[in-house]
Amino acid sequence: MNQPLKLSVGITPTGQTPYSAWIQTDVLHTLQNPVSNHPGEHAWITSVQVSELYWMLIIKEIRTAQTQLRNDDITRACNTLERVVAHHEPLNATWKSIAWMTPADLLSILSHAVSKYGQDTALQGWTYRQMVYLLGIKQPEHLQHFASQPARWKQLDDTLAEPSLYDDVLAFLHRAGLPIPRTNEHDHRAPYTPRPEVENAWREIYADPDKYHDLRRLGETLADIAEGFSTWKHLHLMATRRTFGHRAAYFGTEGISWLLPTLQELPFPELWTVRSTVGEPPAICPHLSRQQGR
Ligand code: HEM
């Protein structure tokens, strides 16, 4: 016979249920405060707030994975990073919730936000920037947006100076015996410069998946994360095209021209460049042999 589950039962705070106390529903549902009468503004605020929650979740997961890598616990690090891959699905799906917006909808909401709070830009969002720094895309120039939030400025400045997830991955590969130099000694604030030794290390891993089963799993999980991140950027660009067109944005420069080059920001660069040389090329191009009647 199955044993009954024995749980010690806690005390529900007065005026709450166990569910409301745990999930903080009463607080959560006071946090959406529209500035306009537009019927879609609640969807906009909810969508952005959900994204904020997922960015913070991803930050926490990355930090956990970094600790696990520093402890040489690759199995747990991969489990954690696989959760980051999973979190990108609902994060990227948030765009669906505001896909109904036309320029008229967006501008009518934004104009009320500007008159209430001043001109905003999502560059003032510190969770996204911290996640990006942890992914290894170090751009100190973005700190300028946090001058009026000294605590957040310091938090981002500290994150800039720390090893990124990719730094910890490469340090782990070094300890695992791959021929890459120690990596955690460079200036972490500087933008990452791809190195041939690192690409060679990934090539060695992909060339022998039986020997490097765990490291290959790590590499593919990182590639999935980079793909989720890039997908978000692409969906953001398309939403901007759809709701904003070629208008001037926060900096007075055209928004789409500002965003387009950022699509090139791909985390873990050597994991992508190595793909050109991993695997044996076919002896003869199959199309060519068909054309030549072979
Ligand atoms: C759909 C309407 C949107 C438009 C037209 C738009 C437009 C822009 C533009 C023009 C920029 C470049 C910086 C600037 O000039 O402000 C930008 C950056 C950014 N936006 Fe949006 N945005 C939209 C929705 C969103 C939403 C819903 C989010 C968050 C959930 C978001 C998050 C960001 C982030 C994080 C950046 C910085 C990107 C980077 O550094 O690569 N945006 N956006």
PDB file of N, CA, C and O in Angstrom, residues 192-254:
ATOM      1  N   TYR A 192      34.001  41.029 -26.438  1.00  0.00           N
ATOM      2  CA  TYR A 192      34.675  39.742 -26.659  1.00  0.00           C
ATOM      3  C   TYR A 192      35.247  39.676 -28.080  1.00  0.00           C
ATOM      4  O   TYR A 192      34.572  40.034 -29.045  1.00  0.00           O
ATOM      5  N   THR A 193      36.499  39.229 -28.168  1.00  0.00           N
ATOM      6  CA  THR A 193      37.108  39.059 -29.491  1.00  0.00           C
ATOM      7  C   THR A 193      37.226  37.564 -29.777  1.00  0.00           C
ATOM      8  O   THR A 193      37.867  36.839 -29.010  1.00  0.00           O
ATOM      9  N   PRO A 194      36.596  37.076 -30.853  1.00  0.00           N
ATOM     10  CA  PRO A 194      36.693  35.639 -31.163  1.00  0.00           C
ATOM     11  C   PRO A 194      38.143  35.235 -31.424  1.00  0.00           C
ATOM     12  O   PRO A 194      38.923  36.019 -31.945  1.00  0.00           O
ATOM     13  N   ARG A 195      38.467  33.986 -31.033  1.00  0.00           N
ATOM     14  CA  ARG A 195      39.854  33.518 -31.162  1.00  0.00           C
ATOM     15  C   ARG A 195      39.906  32.171 -31.879  1.00  0.00           C
ATOM     16  O   ARG A 195      39.064  31.299 -31.624  1.00  0.00           O
ATOM     17  N   PRO A 196      40.915  31.976 -32.749  1.00  0.00           N
ATOM     18  CA  PRO A 196      41.022  30.705 -33.479  1.00  0.00           C
ATOM     19  C   PRO A 196      41.179  29.506 -32.547  1.00  0.00           C
ATOM     20  O   PRO A 196      40.641  28.423 -32.832  1.00  0.00           O
ATOM     21  N   GLU A 197      41.880  29.664 -31.393  1.00  0.00           N
ATOM     22  CA  GLU A 197      42.064  28.512 -30.483  1.00  0.00           C
ATOM     23  C   GLU A 197      40.708  28.007 -29.982  1.00  0.00           C
ATOM     24  O   GLU A 197      40.499  26.805 -29.794  1.00  0.00           O
ATOM     25  N   VAL A 198      39.795  28.964 -29.733  1.00  0.00           N
ATOM     26  CA  VAL A 198      38.482  28.576 -29.203  1.00  0.00           C
ATOM     27  C   VAL A 198      37.695  27.842 -30.294  1.00  0.00           C
ATOM     28  O   VAL A 198      37.071  26.804 -30.049  1.00  0.00           O
ATOM     29  N   GLU A 199      37.774  28.364 -31.516  1.00  0.00           N
ATOM     30  CA  GLU A 199      37.080  27.677 -32.621  1.00  0.00           C
ATOM     31  C   GLU A 199      37.649  26.262 -32.792  1.00  0.00           C
ATOM     32  O   GLU A 199      36.903  25.298 -32.985  1.00  0.00           O
ATOM     33  N   ASN A 200      38.968  26.138 -32.672  1.00  0.00           N
ATOM     34  CA  ASN A 200      39.592  24.806 -32.790  1.00  0.00           C
ATOM     35  C   ASN A 200      39.085  23.854 -31.715  1.00  0.00           C
ATOM     36  O   ASN A 200      38.871  22.667 -31.964  1.00  0.00           O
ATOM     37  N   ALA A 201      38.907  24.403 -30.498  1.00  0.00           N
ATOM     38  CA  ALA A 201      38.436  23.548 -29.397  1.00  0.00           C
ATOM     39  C   ALA A 201      37.029  23.023 -29.713  1.00  0.00           C
ATOM     40  O   ALA A 201      36.740  21.839 -29.552  1.00  0.00           O
ATOM     41  N   TRP A 202      36.147  23.905 -30.203  1.00  0.00           N
ATOM     42  CA  TRP A 202      34.798  23.437 -30.560  1.00  0.00           C
ATOM     43  C   TRP A 202      34.866  22.431 -31.699  1.00  0.00           C
ATOM     44  O   TRP A 202      34.116  21.452 -31.728  1.00  0.00           O
ATOM     45  N   ARG A 203      35.804  22.664 -32.639  1.00  0.00           N
ATOM     46  CA  ARG A 203      35.925  21.717 -33.764  1.00  0.00           C
ATOM     47  C   ARG A 203      36.294  20.333 -33.238  1.00  0.00           C
ATOM     48  O   ARG A 203      35.729  19.316 -33.645  1.00  0.00           O
ATOM     49  N   GLU A 204      37.243  20.306 -32.292  1.00  0.00           N
ATOM     50  CA  GLU A 204      37.675  19.026 -31.701  1.00  0.00           C
ATOM     51  C   GLU A 204      36.494  18.335 -31.012  1.00  0.00           C
ATOM     52  O   GLU A 204      36.295  17.125 -31.144  1.00  0.00           O
ATOM     53  N   ILE A 205      35.689  19.120 -30.317  1.00  0.00           N
ATOM     54  CA  ILE A 205      34.531  18.548 -29.597  1.00  0.00           C
ATOM     55  C   ILE A 205      33.530  17.942 -30.593  1.00  0.00           C
ATOM     56  O   ILE A 205      33.074  16.811 -30.439  1.00  0.00           O
ATOM     57  N   TYR A 206      33.229  18.689 -31.655  1.00  0.00           N
ATOM     58  CA  TYR A 206      32.226  18.206 -32.609  1.00  0.00           C
ATOM     59  C   TYR A 206      32.765  17.061 -33.470  1.00  0.00           C
ATOM     60  O   TYR A 206      31.983  16.263 -33.998  1.00  0.00           O
ATOM     61  N   ALA A 207      34.099  16.992 -33.588  1.00  0.00           N
ATOM     62  CA  ALA A 207      34.683  15.923 -34.400  1.00  0.00           C
ATOM     63  C   ALA A 207      34.594  14.574 -33.690  1.00  0.00           C
ATOM     64  O   ALA A 207      34.659  13.525 -34.333  1.00  0.00           O
ATOM     65  N   ASP A 208      34.484  14.576 -32.381  1.00  0.00           N
ATOM     66  CA  ASP A 208      34.473  13.315 -31.640  1.00  0.00           C
ATOM     67  C   ASP A 208      33.343  13.317 -30.605  1.00  0.00           C
ATOM     68  O   ASP A 208      33.579  13.390 -29.393  1.00  0.00           O
ATOM     69  N   PRO A 209      32.083  13.224 -31.096  1.00  0.00           N
ATOM     70  CA  PRO A 209      30.944  13.355 -30.174  1.00  0.00           C
ATOM     71  C   PRO A 209      30.874  12.248 -29.137  1.00  0.00           C
ATOM     72  O   PRO A 209      30.288  12.439 -28.067  1.00  0.00           O
ATOM     73  N   ASP A 210      31.483  11.067 -29.414  1.00  0.00           N
ATOM     74  CA  ASP A 210      31.440  10.009 -28.400  1.00  0.00           C
ATOM     75  C   ASP A 210      32.331  10.384 -27.218  1.00  0.00           C
ATOM     76  O   ASP A 210      31.931  10.288 -26.060  1.00  0.00           O
ATOM     77  N   LYS A 211      33.536  10.846 -27.551  1.00  0.00           N
ATOM     78  CA  LYS A 211      34.468  11.228 -26.485  1.00  0.00           C
ATOM     79  C   LYS A 211      33.950  12.460 -25.726  1.00  0.00           C
ATOM     80  O   LYS A 211      34.081  12.551 -24.513  1.00  0.00           O
ATOM     81  N   TYR A 212      33.389  13.407 -26.479  1.00  0.00           N
ATOM     82  CA  TYR A 212      33.008  14.682 -25.865  1.00  0.00           C
ATOM     83  C   TYR A 212      31.484  14.830 -25.757  1.00  0.00           C
ATOM     84  O   TYR A 212      30.952  15.911 -25.990  1.00  0.00           O
ATOM     85  N   HIS A 213      30.812  13.740 -25.395  1.00  0.00           N
ATOM     86  CA  HIS A 213      29.347  13.760 -25.384  1.00  0.00           C
ATOM     87  C   HIS A 213      28.784  14.949 -24.598  1.00  0.00           C
ATOM     88  O   HIS A 213      27.929  15.692 -25.081  1.00  0.00           O
ATOM     89  N   ASP A 214      29.293  15.158 -23.372  1.00  0.00           N
ATOM     90  CA  ASP A 214      28.750  16.226 -22.514  1.00  0.00           C
ATOM     91  C   ASP A 214      29.071  17.617 -23.068  1.00  0.00           C
ATOM     92  O   ASP A 214      28.250  18.534 -22.974  1.00  0.00           O
ATOM     93  N   LEU A 215      30.275  17.758 -23.627  1.00  0.00           N
ATOM     94  CA  LEU A 215      30.663  19.081 -24.132  1.00  0.00           C
ATOM     95  C   LEU A 215      29.875  19.424 -25.398  1.00  0.00           C
ATOM     96  O   LEU A 215      29.534  20.580 -25.641  1.00  0.00           O
ATOM     97  N   ARG A 216      29.581  18.407 -26.186  1.00  0.00           N
ATOM     98  CA  ARG A 216      28.758  18.635 -27.374  1.00  0.00           C
ATOM     99  C   ARG A 216      27.341  19.046 -26.941  1.00  0.00           C
ATOM    100  O   ARG A 216      26.733  19.950 -27.511  1.00  0.00           O
ATOM    101  N   ARG A 217      26.834  18.380 -25.897  1.00  0.00           N
ATOM    102  CA  ARG A 217      25.506  18.752 -25.378  1.00  0.00           C
ATOM    103  C   ARG A 217      25.526  20.221 -24.908  1.00  0.00           C
ATOM    104  O   ARG A 217      24.603  20.990 -25.175  1.00  0.00           O
ATOM    105  N   LEU A 218      26.620  20.603 -24.243  1.00  0.00           N
ATOM    106  CA  LEU A 218      26.765  21.990 -23.783  1.00  0.00           C
ATOM    107  C   LEU A 218      26.765  22.942 -24.981  1.00  0.00           C
ATOM    108  O   LEU A 218      26.042  23.947 -24.994  1.00  0.00           O
ATOM    109  N   GLY A 219      27.549  22.600 -26.008  1.00  0.00           N
ATOM    110  CA  GLY A 219      27.635  23.455 -27.198  1.00  0.00           C
ATOM    111  C   GLY A 219      26.286  23.616 -27.875  1.00  0.00           C
ATOM    112  O   GLY A 219      25.882  24.725 -28.239  1.00  0.00           O
ATOM    113  N   GLU A 220      25.558  22.521 -28.026  1.00  0.00           N
ATOM    114  CA  GLU A 220      24.260  22.596 -28.701  1.00  0.00           C
ATOM    115  C   GLU A 220      23.233  23.369 -27.868  1.00  0.00           C
ATOM    116  O   GLU A 220      22.374  24.072 -28.406  1.00  0.00           O
ATOM    117  N   THR A 221      23.340  23.243 -26.547  1.00  0.00           N
ATOM    118  CA  THR A 221      22.414  24.003 -25.687  1.00  0.00           C
ATOM    119  C   THR A 221      22.696  25.499 -25.805  1.00  0.00           C
ATOM    120  O   THR A 221      21.777  26.323 -25.892  1.00  0.00           O
ATOM    121  N   LEU A 222      23.992  25.855 -25.849  1.00  0.00           N
ATOM    122  CA  LEU A 222      24.337  27.273 -26.030  1.00  0.00           C
ATOM    123  C   LEU A 222      23.838  27.767 -27.389  1.00  0.00           C
ATOM    124  O   LEU A 222      23.346  28.899 -27.516  1.00  0.00           O
ATOM    125  N   ALA A 223      23.966  26.927 -28.416  1.00  0.00           N
ATOM    126  CA  ALA A 223      23.480  27.327 -29.748  1.00  0.00           C
ATOM    127  C   ALA A 223      21.967  27.560 -29.704  1.00  0.00           C
ATOM    128  O   ALA A 223      21.457  28.512 -30.308  1.00  0.00           O
ATOM    129  N   ASP A 224      21.244  26.708 -28.956  1.00  0.00           N
ATOM    130  CA  ASP A 224      19.786  26.898 -28.825  1.00  0.00           C
ATOM    131  C   ASP A 224      19.469  28.228 -28.132  1.00  0.00           C
ATOM    132  O   ASP A 224      18.518  28.921 -28.488  1.00  0.00           O
ATOM    133  N   ILE A 225      20.275  28.552 -27.113  1.00  0.00           N
ATOM    134  CA  ILE A 225      20.043  29.827 -26.400  1.00  0.00           C
ATOM    135  C   ILE A 225      20.274  30.998 -27.357  1.00  0.00           C
ATOM    136  O   ILE A 225      19.473  31.938 -27.428  1.00  0.00           O
ATOM    137  N   ALA A 226      21.374  30.936 -28.107  1.00  0.00           N
ATOM    138  CA  ALA A 226      21.676  32.023 -29.051  1.00  0.00           C
ATOM    139  C   ALA A 226      20.553  32.155 -30.082  1.00  0.00           C
ATOM    140  O   ALA A 226      20.178  33.264 -30.476  1.00  0.00           O
ATOM    141  N   GLU A 227      20.003  31.015 -30.485  1.00  0.00           N
ATOM    142  CA  GLU A 227      18.921  31.044 -31.472  1.00  0.00           C
ATOM    143  C   GLU A 227      17.660  31.691 -30.878  1.00  0.00           C
ATOM    144  O   GLU A 227      17.004  32.510 -31.537  1.00  0.00           O
ATOM    145  N   GLY A 228      17.340  31.342 -29.639  1.00  0.00           N
ATOM    146  CA  GLY A 228      16.173  31.949 -28.972  1.00  0.00           C
ATOM    147  C   GLY A 228      16.351  33.454 -28.840  1.00  0.00           C
ATOM    148  O   GLY A 228      15.424  34.234 -29.091  1.00  0.00           O
ATOM    149  N   PHE A 229      17.561  33.864 -28.470  1.00  0.00           N
ATOM    150  CA  PHE A 229      17.863  35.292 -28.304  1.00  0.00           C
ATOM    151  C   PHE A 229      17.730  36.021 -29.643  1.00  0.00           C
ATOM    152  O   PHE A 229      17.111  37.085 -29.740  1.00  0.00           O
ATOM    153  N   SER A 230      18.284  35.434 -30.698  1.00  0.00           N
ATOM    154  CA  SER A 230      18.223  36.068 -32.029  1.00  0.00           C
ATOM    155  C   SER A 230      16.799  36.110 -32.554  1.00  0.00           C
ATOM    156  O   SER A 230      16.417  37.052 -33.249  1.00  0.00           O
ATOM    157  N   THR A 231      16.024  35.088 -32.226  1.00  0.00           N
ATOM    158  CA  THR A 231      14.623  35.073 -32.654  1.00  0.00           C
ATOM    159  C   THR A 231      13.878  36.250 -32.020  1.00  0.00           C
ATOM    160  O   THR A 231      13.090  36.938 -32.676  1.00  0.00           O
ATOM    161  N   TRP A 232      14.155  36.494 -30.726  1.00  0.00           N
ATOM    162  CA  TRP A 232      13.518  37.644 -30.060  1.00  0.00           C
ATOM    163  C   TRP A 232      13.859  38.920 -30.828  1.00  0.00           C
ATOM    164  O   TRP A 232      12.989  39.755 -31.105  1.00  0.00           O
ATOM    165  N   LYS A 233      15.139  39.073 -31.179  1.00  0.00           N
ATOM    166  CA  LYS A 233      15.570  40.299 -31.866  1.00  0.00           C
ATOM    167  C   LYS A 233      14.871  40.442 -33.224  1.00  0.00           C
ATOM    168  O   LYS A 233      14.475  41.532 -33.610  1.00  0.00           O
ATOM    169  N   HIS A 234      14.715  39.331 -33.910  1.00  0.00           N
ATOM    170  CA  HIS A 234      14.046  39.376 -35.210  1.00  0.00           C
ATOM    171  C   HIS A 234      12.565  39.763 -35.039  1.00  0.00           C
ATOM    172  O   HIS A 234      12.049  40.618 -35.774  1.00  0.00           O
ATOM    173  N   LEU A 235      11.896  39.148 -34.038  1.00  0.00           N
ATOM    174  CA  LEU A 235      10.476  39.457 -33.823  1.00  0.00           C
ATOM    175  C   LEU A 235      10.297  40.922 -33.412  1.00  0.00           C
ATOM    176  O   LEU A 235       9.340  41.587 -33.801  1.00  0.00           O
ATOM    177  N   HIS A 236      11.267  41.430 -32.630  1.00  0.00           N
ATOM    178  CA  HIS A 236      11.223  42.844 -32.219  1.00  0.00           C
ATOM    179  C   HIS A 236      11.367  43.754 -33.435  1.00  0.00           C
ATOM    180  O   HIS A 236      10.626  44.737 -33.589  1.00  0.00           O
ATOM    181  N   LEU A 237      12.272  43.418 -34.310  1.00  0.00           N
ATOM    182  CA  LEU A 237      12.474  44.224 -35.520  1.00  0.00           C
ATOM    183  C   LEU A 237      11.195  44.229 -36.364  1.00  0.00           C
ATOM    184  O   LEU A 237      10.762  45.280 -36.855  1.00  0.00           O
ATOM    185  N   MET A 238      10.565  43.050 -36.513  1.00  0.00           N
ATOM    186  CA  MET A 238       9.355  42.977 -37.338  1.00  0.00           C
ATOM    187  C   MET A 238       8.216  43.777 -36.688  1.00  0.00           C
ATOM    188  O   MET A 238       7.449  44.452 -37.381  1.00  0.00           O
ATOM    189  N   ALA A 239       8.129  43.719 -35.361  1.00  0.00           N
ATOM    190  CA  ALA A 239       7.095  44.511 -34.666  1.00  0.00           C
ATOM    191  C   ALA A 239       7.369  45.999 -34.864  1.00  0.00           C
ATOM    192  O   ALA A 239       6.433  46.797 -35.009  1.00  0.00           O
ATOM    193  N   THR A 240       8.639  46.375 -34.892  1.00  0.00           N
ATOM    194  CA  THR A 240       8.993  47.792 -35.102  1.00  0.00           C
ATOM    195  C   THR A 240       8.638  48.213 -36.525  1.00  0.00           C
ATOM    196  O   THR A 240       8.064  49.268 -36.751  1.00  0.00           O
ATOM    197  N   ARG A 241       8.958  47.359 -37.479  1.00  0.00           N
ATOM    198  CA  ARG A 241       8.589  47.661 -38.874  1.00  0.00           C
ATOM    199  C   ARG A 241       7.070  47.868 -38.983  1.00  0.00           C
ATOM    200  O   ARG A 241       6.592  48.740 -39.688  1.00  0.00           O
ATOM    201  N   ARG A 242       6.335  47.016 -38.259  1.00  0.00           N
ATOM    202  CA  ARG A 242       4.886  46.978 -38.393  1.00  0.00           C
ATOM    203  C   ARG A 242       4.192  48.158 -37.707  1.00  0.00           C
ATOM    204  O   ARG A 242       3.135  48.611 -38.146  1.00  0.00           O
ATOM    205  N   THR A 243       4.773  48.640 -36.613  1.00  0.00           N
ATOM    206  CA  THR A 243       4.064  49.648 -35.810  1.00  0.00           C
ATOM    207  C   THR A 243       4.719  51.018 -35.868  1.00  0.00           C
ATOM    208  O   THR A 243       4.192  51.976 -35.307  1.00  0.00           O
ATOM    209  N   PHE A 244       5.885  51.123 -36.489  1.00  0.00           N
ATOM    210  CA  PHE A 244       6.652  52.358 -36.362  1.00  0.00           C
ATOM    211  C   PHE A 244       7.178  52.834 -37.709  1.00  0.00           C
ATOM    212  O   PHE A 244       7.419  54.027 -37.914  1.00  0.00           O
ATOM    213  N   GLY A 245       7.379  51.870 -38.616  1.00  0.00           N
ATOM    214  CA  GLY A 245       7.898  52.216 -39.939  1.00  0.00           C
ATOM    215  C   GLY A 245       9.290  52.826 -39.836  1.00  0.00           C
ATOM    216  O   GLY A 245      10.083  52.418 -39.000  1.00  0.00           O
ATOM    217  N   HIS A 246       9.539  53.856 -40.649  1.00  0.00           N
ATOM    218  CA  HIS A 246      10.884  54.448 -40.697  1.00  0.00           C
ATOM    219  C   HIS A 246      10.969  55.758 -39.916  1.00  0.00           C
ATOM    220  O   HIS A 246      11.774  56.612 -40.213  1.00  0.00           O
ATOM    221  N   ARG A 247      10.130  55.894 -38.884  1.00  0.00           N
ATOM    222  CA  ARG A 247      10.187  57.133 -38.098  1.00  0.00           C
ATOM    223  C   ARG A 247      11.476  57.236 -37.306  1.00  0.00           C
ATOM    224  O   ARG A 247      12.127  56.224 -37.036  1.00  0.00           O
ATOM    225  N   ALA A 248      11.768  58.466 -36.888  1.00  0.00           N
ATOM    226  CA  ALA A 248      12.923  58.670 -36.003  1.00  0.00           C
ATOM    227  C   ALA A 248      12.548  58.168 -34.610  1.00  0.00           C
ATOM    228  O   ALA A 248      11.426  58.382 -34.155  1.00  0.00           O
ATOM    229  N   ALA A 249      13.483  57.488 -33.941  1.00  0.00           N
ATOM    230  CA  ALA A 249      13.204  56.952 -32.604  1.00  0.00           C
ATOM    231  C   ALA A 249      13.932  57.777 -31.545  1.00  0.00           C
ATOM    232  O   ALA A 249      14.221  58.954 -31.752  1.00  0.00           O
ATOM    233  N   TYR A 250      14.253  57.145 -30.433  1.00  0.00           N
ATOM    234  CA  TYR A 250      14.752  57.848 -29.251  1.00  0.00           C
ATOM    235  C   TYR A 250      15.933  58.764 -29.547  1.00  0.00           C
ATOM    236  O   TYR A 250      16.009  59.885 -29.082  1.00  0.00           O
ATOM    237  N   PHE A 251      16.886  58.261 -30.325  1.00  0.00           N
ATOM    238  CA  PHE A 251      18.103  59.041 -30.575  1.00  0.00           C
ATOM    239  C   PHE A 251      17.952  59.999 -31.757  1.00  0.00           C
ATOM    240  O   PHE A 251      18.914  60.633 -32.162  1.00  0.00           O
ATOM    241  N   GLY A 252      16.762  60.045 -32.336  1.00  0.00           N
ATOM    242  CA  GLY A 252      16.577  60.881 -33.525  1.00  0.00           C
ATOM    243  C   GLY A 252      16.980  60.133 -34.781  1.00  0.00           C
ATOM    244  O   GLY A 252      16.643  60.535 -35.884  1.00  0.00           O
ATOM    245  N   THR A 253      17.691  58.999 -34.601  1.00  0.00           N
ATOM    246  CA  THR A 253      18.021  58.191 -35.780  1.00  0.00           C
ATOM    247  C   THR A 253      16.818  57.299 -36.096  1.00  0.00           C
ATOM    248  O   THR A 253      15.996  57.020 -35.219  1.00  0.00           O
ATOM    249  N   GLU A 254      16.763  56.859 -37.317  1.00  0.00           N
ATOM    250  CA  GLU A 254      15.643  56.034 -37.728  1.00  0.00           C
ATOM    251  C   GLU A 254      15.699  54.688 -36.980  1.00  0.00           C
ATOM    252  O   GLU A 254      16.749  54.034 -36.939  1.00  0.00           O
TER     253      GLU A 254
END
